[in-house]
mmCIF file of C-alpha atoms in Angstrom:
data_model
loop_
_atom_site.group_PDB
_atom_site.id
_atom_site.type_symbol
_atom_site.label_atom_id
_atom_site.label_comp_id
_atom_site.label_asym_id
_atom_site.label_seq_id
_atom_site.Cartn_x
_atom_site.Cartn_y
_atom_site.Cartn_z
ATOM 1 C CA MET A 1 105.707 80.854 186.281
ATOM 2 C CA ASN A 2 104.975 84.292 186.055
ATOM 3 C CA THR A 3 107.176 87.477 184.497
ATOM 4 C CA MET A 4 109.564 87.455 187.901
ATOM 5 C CA VAL A 5 110.418 83.904 187.131
ATOM 6 C CA LEU A 6 111.036 84.006 184.215
ATOM 7 C CA THR A 7 113.327 87.244 184.397
ATOM 8 C CA LYS A 8 115.262 85.152 187.210
ATOM 9 C CA THR A 9 116.082 82.205 184.911
ATOM 10 C CA ALA A 10 117.181 84.622 182.148
ATOM 11 C CA ASP A 11 119.477 85.804 184.995
ATOM 12 C CA ASP A 12 120.575 82.773 185.709
ATOM 13 C CA ILE A 13 121.328 82.312 182.276
ATOM 14 C CA SER A 14 123.296 85.675 182.247
ATOM 15 C CA SER A 15 125.221 85.073 185.110
ATOM 16 C CA MET A 16 126.540 81.734 184.452
ATOM 17 C CA ARG A 17 124.758 80.164 187.279
ATOM 18 C CA VAL A 18 123.454 78.272 184.367
ATOM 19 C CA ARG A 19 126.115 77.311 182.225
ATOM 20 C CA GLY A 20 127.098 75.209 179.371
ATOM 21 C CA ALA A 21 125.531 75.525 175.908
ATOM 22 C CA GLY A 22 123.538 72.327 176.211
ATOM 23 C CA ARG A 23 122.112 72.959 179.513
ATOM 24 C CA ILE A 24 121.151 76.673 178.366
ATOM 25 C CA ALA A 25 119.208 75.419 175.704
ATOM 26 C CA ARG A 26 117.296 73.175 177.854
ATOM 27 C CA THR A 27 117.150 75.899 180.771
ATOM 28 C CA ALA A 28 115.553 77.948 177.898
ATOM 29 C CA ALA A 29 112.787 75.167 176.249
ATOM 30 C CA LEU A 30 111.786 74.692 179.660
ATOM 31 C CA ALA A 31 111.083 78.178 180.680
ATOM 32 C CA LEU A 32 109.243 78.273 177.885
ATOM 33 C CA GLN A 33 106.993 75.343 178.309
ATOM 34 C CA GLU A 34 106.363 76.576 181.796
ATOM 35 C CA TYR A 35 105.985 80.023 181.594
ATOM 36 C CA GLY A 36 102.890 79.267 178.701
ATOM 37 C CA ALA A 37 101.310 76.971 181.496
ATOM 38 C CA SER A 38 101.348 80.013 183.508
ATOM 39 C CA LEU A 39 99.488 82.200 181.057
ATOM 40 C CA GLU A 40 95.763 82.731 181.572
ATOM 41 C CA CYS A 41 95.285 84.373 177.838
ATOM 42 C CA LYS A 42 91.942 84.412 175.715
ATOM 43 C CA THR A 43 93.025 84.363 172.502
ATOM 44 C CA LEU A 44 96.001 82.872 170.559
ATOM 45 C CA ALA A 45 97.014 86.778 169.918
ATOM 46 C CA ALA A 46 97.798 87.410 173.111
ATOM 47 C CA PHE A 47 99.151 83.703 173.751
ATOM 48 C CA VAL A 48 101.655 84.510 171.007
ATOM 49 C CA ASP A 49 102.939 87.965 172.188
ATOM 50 C CA GLU A 50 103.084 87.128 175.692
ATOM 51 C CA MET A 51 105.538 83.694 174.377
ATOM 52 C CA GLN A 52 107.189 86.132 172.026
ATOM 53 C CA ASN A 53 107.721 88.666 174.692
ATOM 54 C CA ALA A 54 109.231 85.322 176.709
ATOM 55 C CA ALA A 55 111.683 84.730 173.917
ATOM 56 C CA GLU A 56 113.372 87.649 173.535
ATOM 57 C CA ILE A 57 114.338 87.833 177.098
ATOM 58 C CA LEU A 58 115.785 84.499 176.983
ATOM 59 C CA CYS A 59 117.883 85.248 173.831
ATOM 60 C CA LYS A 60 119.427 88.289 174.885
ATOM 61 C CA THR A 61 121.258 86.099 177.787
ATOM 62 C CA ARG A 62 123.867 85.141 175.731
ATOM 63 C CA PRO A 63 124.994 86.004 172.628
ATOM 64 C CA THR A 64 127.537 83.458 171.517
ATOM 65 C CA ALA A 65 125.989 80.414 172.332
ATOM 66 C CA VAL A 66 123.677 79.849 169.263
ATOM 67 C CA SER A 67 121.873 76.724 170.983
ATOM 68 C CA LEU A 68 119.697 79.146 172.988
ATOM 69 C CA PRO A 69 117.699 80.962 170.037
ATOM 70 C CA ASN A 70 118.231 77.379 168.188
ATOM 71 C CA ALA A 71 116.140 75.488 171.218
ATOM 72 C CA VAL A 72 113.804 79.257 171.326
ATOM 73 C CA ARG A 73 112.937 78.979 167.713
ATOM 74 C CA TYR A 74 112.218 75.332 167.493
ATOM 75 C CA VAL A 75 110.142 75.754 170.488
ATOM 76 C CA MET A 76 108.387 78.818 169.166
ATOM 77 C CA GLN A 77 107.934 77.474 165.566
ATOM 78 C CA GLY A 78 105.200 75.551 166.902
ATOM 79 C CA VAL A 79 103.486 78.564 168.749
ATOM 80 C CA ARG A 80 103.866 80.555 165.976
ATOM 81 C CA GLY A 81 102.230 78.118 163.723
ATOM 82 C CA ALA A 82 99.460 77.022 165.487
ATOM 83 C CA GLY A 83 95.656 78.092 164.175
ATOM 84 C CA THR A 84 94.052 78.015 167.615
ATOM 85 C CA LEU A 85 94.726 79.174 171.168
ATOM 86 C CA GLU A 86 94.677 75.131 172.195
ATOM 87 C CA GLU A 87 97.232 74.109 169.352
ATOM 88 C CA ALA A 88 99.236 76.575 170.089
ATOM 89 C CA GLN A 89 99.489 75.684 173.932
ATOM 90 C CA GLN A 90 99.826 72.082 173.287
ATOM 91 C CA ALA A 91 102.487 72.711 170.435
ATOM 92 C CA LEU A 92 104.270 74.414 172.952
ATOM 93 C CA ASN A 93 104.399 71.838 175.462
ATOM 94 C CA ASP A 94 105.273 69.169 172.803
ATOM 95 C CA ARG A 95 107.730 70.788 171.360
ATOM 96 C CA ALA A 96 109.577 71.854 174.599
ATOM 97 C CA THR A 97 109.334 68.450 175.937
ATOM 98 C CA THR A 98 110.939 66.782 172.634
ATOM 99 C CA PHE A 99 113.433 69.284 172.533
ATOM 100 C CA ILE A 100 114.598 68.422 176.262
ATOM 101 C CA HIS A 101 114.333 64.791 175.221
ATOM 102 C CA ASP A 102 115.910 65.086 172.199
ATOM 103 C CA SER A 103 119.281 67.142 173.809
ATOM 104 C CA GLN A 104 119.741 64.934 176.141
ATOM 105 C CA GLU A 105 119.522 61.886 174.038
ATOM 106 C CA ALA A 106 122.027 63.724 171.738
ATOM 107 C CA VAL A 107 124.961 63.558 174.642
ATOM 108 C CA GLN A 108 124.544 59.942 174.220
ATOM 109 C CA LYS A 109 124.961 59.401 170.882
ATOM 110 C CA ILE A 110 127.840 61.657 170.779
ATOM 111 C CA ALA A 111 129.497 59.949 173.302
ATOM 112 C CA ASP A 112 128.734 56.242 171.458
ATOM 113 C CA ILE A 113 130.256 57.852 168.355
ATOM 114 C CA ALA A 114 133.014 59.721 169.515
ATOM 115 C CA ALA A 115 134.912 56.611 171.655
ATOM 116 C CA ARG A 116 135.454 55.025 168.678
ATOM 117 C CA GLN A 117 137.529 57.506 167.707
ATOM 118 C CA PHE A 118 139.766 57.444 171.152
ATOM 119 C CA PRO A 119 143.196 54.857 170.500
ATOM 120 C CA ASP A 120 143.616 52.552 173.151
ATOM 121 C CA ASP A 121 145.328 53.475 176.189
ATOM 122 C CA ALA A 122 144.516 57.229 175.097
ATOM 123 C CA VAL A 123 145.505 60.250 176.895
ATOM 124 C CA ILE A 124 143.188 62.773 176.391
ATOM 125 C CA MET A 125 142.854 66.858 176.598
ATOM 126 C CA THR A 126 140.034 68.993 177.351
ATOM 127 C CA HIS A 127 139.466 72.093 177.876
ATOM 128 C CA CYS A 128 136.708 74.094 179.870
ATOM 129 C CA ASN A 129 133.394 72.162 181.087
ATOM 130 C CA SER A 130 131.341 70.564 178.491
ATOM 131 C CA GLN A 131 128.731 68.142 179.526
ATOM 132 C CA VAL A 132 128.990 66.315 175.818
ATOM 133 C CA ALA A 133 132.932 66.183 175.935
ATOM 134 C CA ILE A 134 132.961 64.890 179.260
ATOM 135 C CA ALA A 135 130.487 62.249 177.992
ATOM 136 C CA CYS A 136 132.815 61.226 175.673
ATOM 137 C CA ILE A 137 135.906 61.051 177.614
ATOM 138 C CA VAL A 138 133.727 58.948 179.832
ATOM 139 C CA ARG A 139 132.203 56.148 177.246
ATOM 140 C CA ALA A 140 135.742 55.625 176.356
ATOM 141 C CA HIS A 141 136.823 54.908 179.574
ATOM 142 C CA GLU A 142 134.093 52.874 180.149
ATOM 143 C CA GLN A 143 135.247 51.189 177.259
ATOM 144 C CA GLY A 144 138.921 50.745 178.669
ATOM 145 C CA ARG A 145 140.430 52.891 176.035
ATOM 146 C CA VAL A 146 141.654 55.964 178.266
ATOM 147 C CA ARG A 147 144.129 56.070 180.384
ATOM 148 C CA GLU A 148 144.278 59.687 181.303
ATOM 149 C CA VAL A 149 142.863 62.801 180.968
ATOM 150 C CA TYR A 150 144.888 66.859 180.955
ATOM 151 C CA ALA A 151 142.105 69.344 182.142
ATOM 152 C CA THR A 152 142.860 72.810 181.767
ATOM 153 C CA GLU A 153 142.154 75.499 184.651
ATOM 154 C CA VAL A 154 140.036 77.620 182.487
ATOM 155 C CA ARG A 155 140.711 80.971 183.893
ATOM 156 C CA PRO A 156 139.061 83.064 184.938
ATOM 157 C CA ARG A 157 135.735 81.310 185.476
ATOM 158 C CA ASN A 158 137.503 77.891 186.524
ATOM 159 C CA GLN A 159 135.329 75.814 185.040
ATOM 160 C CA GLY A 160 137.842 73.056 184.814
ATOM 161 C CA TYR A 161 137.325 72.552 188.514
ATOM 162 C CA ILE A 162 133.792 71.219 187.527
ATOM 163 C CA THR A 163 135.415 69.270 184.633
ATOM 164 C CA ILE A 164 137.623 67.460 187.158
ATOM 165 C CA GLN A 165 135.057 66.589 189.604
ATOM 166 C CA MET A 166 132.884 65.246 187.020
ATOM 167 C CA LEU A 167 135.627 62.893 185.483
ATOM 168 C CA SER A 168 136.796 62.345 189.242
ATOM 169 C CA ASP A 169 133.204 60.775 190.184
ATOM 170 C CA ALA A 170 133.568 58.758 186.646
ATOM 171 C CA GLY A 171 136.703 57.065 188.055
ATOM 172 C CA VAL A 172 138.525 58.700 185.349
ATOM 173 C CA PRO A 173 142.105 59.664 185.891
ATOM 174 C CA VAL A 174 142.835 63.338 185.943
ATOM 175 C CA ASN A 175 145.937 65.788 185.442
ATOM 176 C CA PHE A 176 144.931 69.528 186.391
ATOM 177 C CA ILE A 177 146.703 72.302 184.340
ATOM 178 C CA VAL A 178 147.037 75.510 184.248
ATOM 179 C CA ASP A 179 145.796 76.586 180.675
ATOM 180 C CA SER A 180 149.231 78.375 179.761
ATOM 181 C CA ALA A 181 150.812 74.466 180.201
ATOM 182 C CA ALA A 182 148.430 73.267 177.238
ATOM 183 C CA ARG A 183 151.493 73.140 175.015
ATOM 184 C CA SER A 184 154.233 71.922 177.066
ATOM 185 C CA PHE A 185 152.060 68.888 177.574
ATOM 186 C CA MET A 186 150.557 68.338 174.231
ATOM 187 C CA PRO A 187 153.436 65.693 173.229
ATOM 188 C CA LYS A 188 151.799 63.490 176.106
ATOM 189 C CA VAL A 189 148.869 63.747 174.820
ATOM 190 C CA ASP A 190 146.834 61.350 171.944
ATOM 191 C CA LEU A 191 144.104 63.647 170.753
ATOM 192 C CA VAL A 192 142.076 66.715 172.163
ATOM 193 C CA ILE A 193 138.390 66.751 172.690
ATOM 194 C CA THR A 194 136.565 70.121 173.846
ATOM 195 C CA GLY A 195 132.452 70.724 173.136
ATOM 196 C CA THR A 196 131.327 73.976 171.532
ATOM 197 C CA ASP A 197 129.171 76.957 171.978
ATOM 198 C CA ALA A 198 128.749 77.423 168.029
ATOM 199 C CA VAL A 199 129.555 76.068 165.223
ATOM 200 C CA THR A 200 129.642 78.316 161.388
ATOM 201 C CA ALA A 201 128.652 77.810 158.118
ATOM 202 C CA ASN A 202 132.551 76.952 156.821
ATOM 203 C CA GLY A 203 133.140 74.874 160.015
ATOM 204 C CA ALA A 204 134.843 77.113 162.392
ATOM 205 C CA VAL A 205 134.362 76.482 166.124
ATOM 206 C CA VAL A 206 133.163 79.142 168.691
ATOM 207 C CA ASN A 207 134.106 77.740 172.205
ATOM 208 C CA LYS A 208 135.507 78.873 175.519
ATOM 209 C CA ILE A 209 138.390 81.298 175.572
ATOM 210 C CA GLY A 210 141.780 79.471 175.280
ATOM 211 C CA THR A 211 139.891 76.903 172.839
ATOM 212 C CA SER A 212 142.205 78.164 169.842
ATOM 213 C CA GLN A 213 145.331 78.096 171.398
ATOM 214 C CA ILE A 214 145.300 74.479 172.429
ATOM 215 C CA ALA A 215 143.837 73.825 169.034
ATOM 216 C CA LEU A 216 146.732 75.395 167.320
ATOM 217 C CA CYS A 217 149.146 73.486 170.001
ATOM 218 C CA ALA A 218 147.371 70.273 168.839
ATOM 219 C CA HIS A 219 147.781 71.375 164.987
ATOM 220 C CA GLU A 220 151.454 72.143 165.581
ATOM 221 C CA ALA A 221 152.086 68.783 167.241
ATOM 222 C CA ARG A 222 149.618 66.903 164.938
ATOM 223 C CA LYS A 223 147.507 65.384 167.606
ATOM 224 C CA PRO A 224 143.827 65.195 166.027
ATOM 225 C CA PHE A 225 141.704 68.150 167.554
ATOM 226 C CA ILE A 226 137.576 66.793 168.000
ATOM 227 C CA VAL A 227 134.820 68.760 168.350
ATOM 228 C CA ALA A 228 131.580 67.172 170.258
ATOM 229 C CA ALA A 229 128.670 69.198 169.137
ATOM 230 C CA GLU A 230 125.227 68.623 169.002
ATOM 231 C CA THR A 231 123.402 69.933 166.217
ATOM 232 C CA TYR A 232 121.355 72.664 167.677
ATOM 233 C CA LYS A 233 124.820 74.170 168.106
ATOM 234 C CA PHE A 234 125.014 75.258 164.395
ATOM 235 C CA ALA A 235 124.648 78.984 163.519
ATOM 236 C CA PRO A 236 122.061 79.109 160.386
ATOM 237 C CA ARG A 237 122.755 82.776 159.992
ATOM 238 C CA THR A 238 126.209 82.742 159.742
ATOM 239 C CA ILE A 239 125.291 81.361 155.999
ATOM 240 C CA LEU A 240 124.866 84.905 155.634
ATOM 241 C CA GLY A 241 128.108 86.004 156.344
ATOM 242 C CA GLU A 242 126.463 87.065 159.667
ATOM 243 C CA ARG A 243 129.214 86.765 162.310
ATOM 244 C CA ILE A 244 128.489 85.236 166.001
ATOM 245 C CA PRO A 245 129.376 88.336 168.513
ATOM 246 C CA ILE A 246 132.208 87.285 171.322
ATOM 247 C CA GLU A 247 130.624 87.846 174.518
ATOM 248 C CA GLU A 248 132.717 90.116 176.835
ATOM 249 C CA ARG A 249 132.454 89.429 180.578
ATOM 250 C CA PRO A 250 133.026 91.733 183.213
ATOM 251 C CA ALA A 251 136.404 92.810 184.489
ATOM 252 C CA GLU A 252 135.884 91.657 188.187
ATOM 253 C CA GLU A 253 136.163 88.235 186.656
ATOM 254 C CA VAL A 254 139.859 88.706 185.924
ATOM 255 C CA THR A 255 140.754 91.443 188.904
ATOM 256 C CA GLY A 256 138.539 90.371 191.602
ATOM 257 C CA SER A 257 136.252 92.921 192.942
ATOM 258 C CA GLY A 258 138.582 94.575 195.566
ATOM 259 C CA ARG A 259 141.831 95.030 193.421
ATOM 260 C CA GLN A 260 142.366 98.709 192.130
ATOM 261 C CA LEU A 261 144.062 98.880 188.456
ATOM 262 C CA PRO A 262 146.846 101.170 187.452
ATOM 263 C CA PRO A 263 145.208 103.964 185.291
ATOM 264 C CA GLY A 264 145.187 103.643 182.197
ATOM 265 C CA VAL A 265 144.567 99.958 182.325
ATOM 266 C CA THR A 266 141.529 98.096 180.869
ATOM 267 C CA VAL A 267 140.528 94.668 181.232
ATOM 268 C CA LYS A 268 139.655 92.433 178.343
ATOM 269 C CA ASN A 269 137.883 89.559 179.084
ATOM 270 C CA PRO A 270 136.421 87.761 176.243
ATOM 271 C CA ALA A 271 134.238 84.487 176.976
ATOM 272 C CA PHE A 272 135.220 82.839 173.253
ATOM 273 C CA ASP A 273 137.279 82.705 170.592
ATOM 274 C CA VAL A 274 137.072 81.197 167.268
ATOM 275 C CA THR A 275 139.405 78.319 166.387
ATOM 276 C CA PRO A 276 139.438 77.983 162.139
ATOM 277 C CA PRO A 277 138.241 74.741 160.441
ATOM 278 C CA ALA A 278 141.764 74.224 159.613
ATOM 279 C CA TYR A 279 142.660 73.420 163.172
ATOM 280 C CA VAL A 280 139.768 71.002 163.790
ATOM 281 C CA ASP A 281 140.166 67.196 162.774
ATOM 282 C CA LEU A 282 136.445 66.147 163.089
ATOM 283 C CA ILE A 283 133.191 67.568 164.473
ATOM 284 C CA ILE A 284 131.214 64.493 166.041
ATOM 285 C CA THR A 285 127.256 65.236 166.451
ATOM 286 C CA GLU A 286 124.625 63.235 166.933
ATOM 287 C CA ILE A 287 123.899 62.110 163.463
ATOM 288 C CA GLY A 288 127.752 61.577 162.918
ATOM 289 C CA ALA A 289 131.399 62.299 162.364
ATOM 290 C CA PHE A 290 132.286 64.958 159.487
ATOM 291 C CA ALA A 291 134.451 67.181 158.729
ATOM 292 C CA PRO A 292 134.056 70.812 159.181
ATOM 293 C CA SER A 293 133.381 71.535 155.559
ATOM 294 C CA TYR A 294 130.285 69.363 156.078
ATOM 295 C CA ALA A 295 128.796 71.950 158.280
ATOM 296 C CA PRO A 296 126.536 73.836 155.770
ATOM 297 C CA VAL A 297 124.802 70.612 154.947
ATOM 298 C CA VAL A 298 123.887 69.793 158.627
ATOM 299 C CA ILE A 299 122.195 73.843 159.088
ATOM 300 C CA ARG A 300 120.514 72.843 155.703
ATOM 301 C CA ASP A 301 119.348 69.418 156.020
ATOM 302 C CA HIS A 302 118.980 68.764 159.694
ATOM 303 C CA LEU A 303 118.112 72.294 161.333
ATOM 304 C CA GLY A 304 115.998 72.804 158.212
ATOM 305 C CA TRP A 305 116.797 76.345 157.433
ATOM 306 C CA ASP A 306 116.716 77.751 153.646
ATOM 307 C CA ILE A 307 118.097 81.631 153.029
ATOM 308 C CA SER A 308 114.758 82.635 152.189
ATOM 309 C CA GLU A 309 113.645 81.825 155.805
ATOM 310 C CA PHE A 310 115.533 84.080 157.149
ATOM 311 C CA GLN A 311 114.330 87.148 155.799
ATOM 312 C CA LYS A 312 110.917 85.838 157.976
ATOM 313 C CA GLU A 313 112.174 84.906 161.155
ATOM 314 C CA TYR A 314 111.061 86.891 164.064
ATOM 315 C CA ALA A 315 113.851 89.977 165.753
ATOM 316 C CA PHE A 316 114.995 87.888 168.163
ATOM 317 C CA THR A 317 117.017 85.661 166.077
ATOM 318 C CA HIS A 318 119.296 88.396 165.478
ATOM 319 C CA GLN A 319 120.592 87.932 169.045
ATOM 320 C CA TYR A 320 123.336 85.937 167.840
ATOM 321 C CA GLY A 321 124.187 87.724 164.851
ATOM 322 C CA GLU A 322 125.553 90.971 164.268
#
């Protein structure tokens, strides 16, 4: 994989040809692995420099999805800690392979845990296209616990069409609704489950735009709002008070490329919003289900971050802080 191919991978992530926090993280890990295998460096220093540049290119693509820098950090730790070129190359290959495997396995572990939270004959609502949330619904449906699902359209990128296709392929009955109809159908729902792109240190959830409104509706209707999140989606730097930037997407996603707006009109197209922890009943990870207040423990004990480490991290980790 040369620099041109690496740049194309970064563009695929940035343009959302590769979408979903888990897929983005795995794609980045694989890109680093393949790029490292293509290098013909003669020294450890040259190899580390090349890999650092590759890591920075990838981390710049999606500022909100902390799964990306967390994946890159995990893979690059082995490269930076190696004593020889051969050790760095082996560590890169091993850690990328491990991350990809563990990421995929985490989805199934979360699905097993989440299915126990579904009541019998459950009616579920979900928002956006989350591989892990869909896996939870499908697992519960396989156990005979899901009657039907309400899935939102997810304007302006319409990720809901992917969700309804995946659920339909799994044999799950689905109702497809526009985003603004979520409150109207909430009384029919037993619980809401979504994925997330990031979980902050205080347990707030950063997910596709519209998630916070649905969580508010669920809170009002006293319906459980559950978030399915692999542990690498937790945002370590938020411990220091850094905020996760909300990605602003192009106006053409909302208006279409051929529409002229009246003078003085500006399109605002944030890709994500923040759901307060007060509206989140449960976060389900591959290591267990817990309240949002448990987020700092995950960051400290499972991701292995301590505050002093932030001062020594490479500049590319700032891509998801402000």
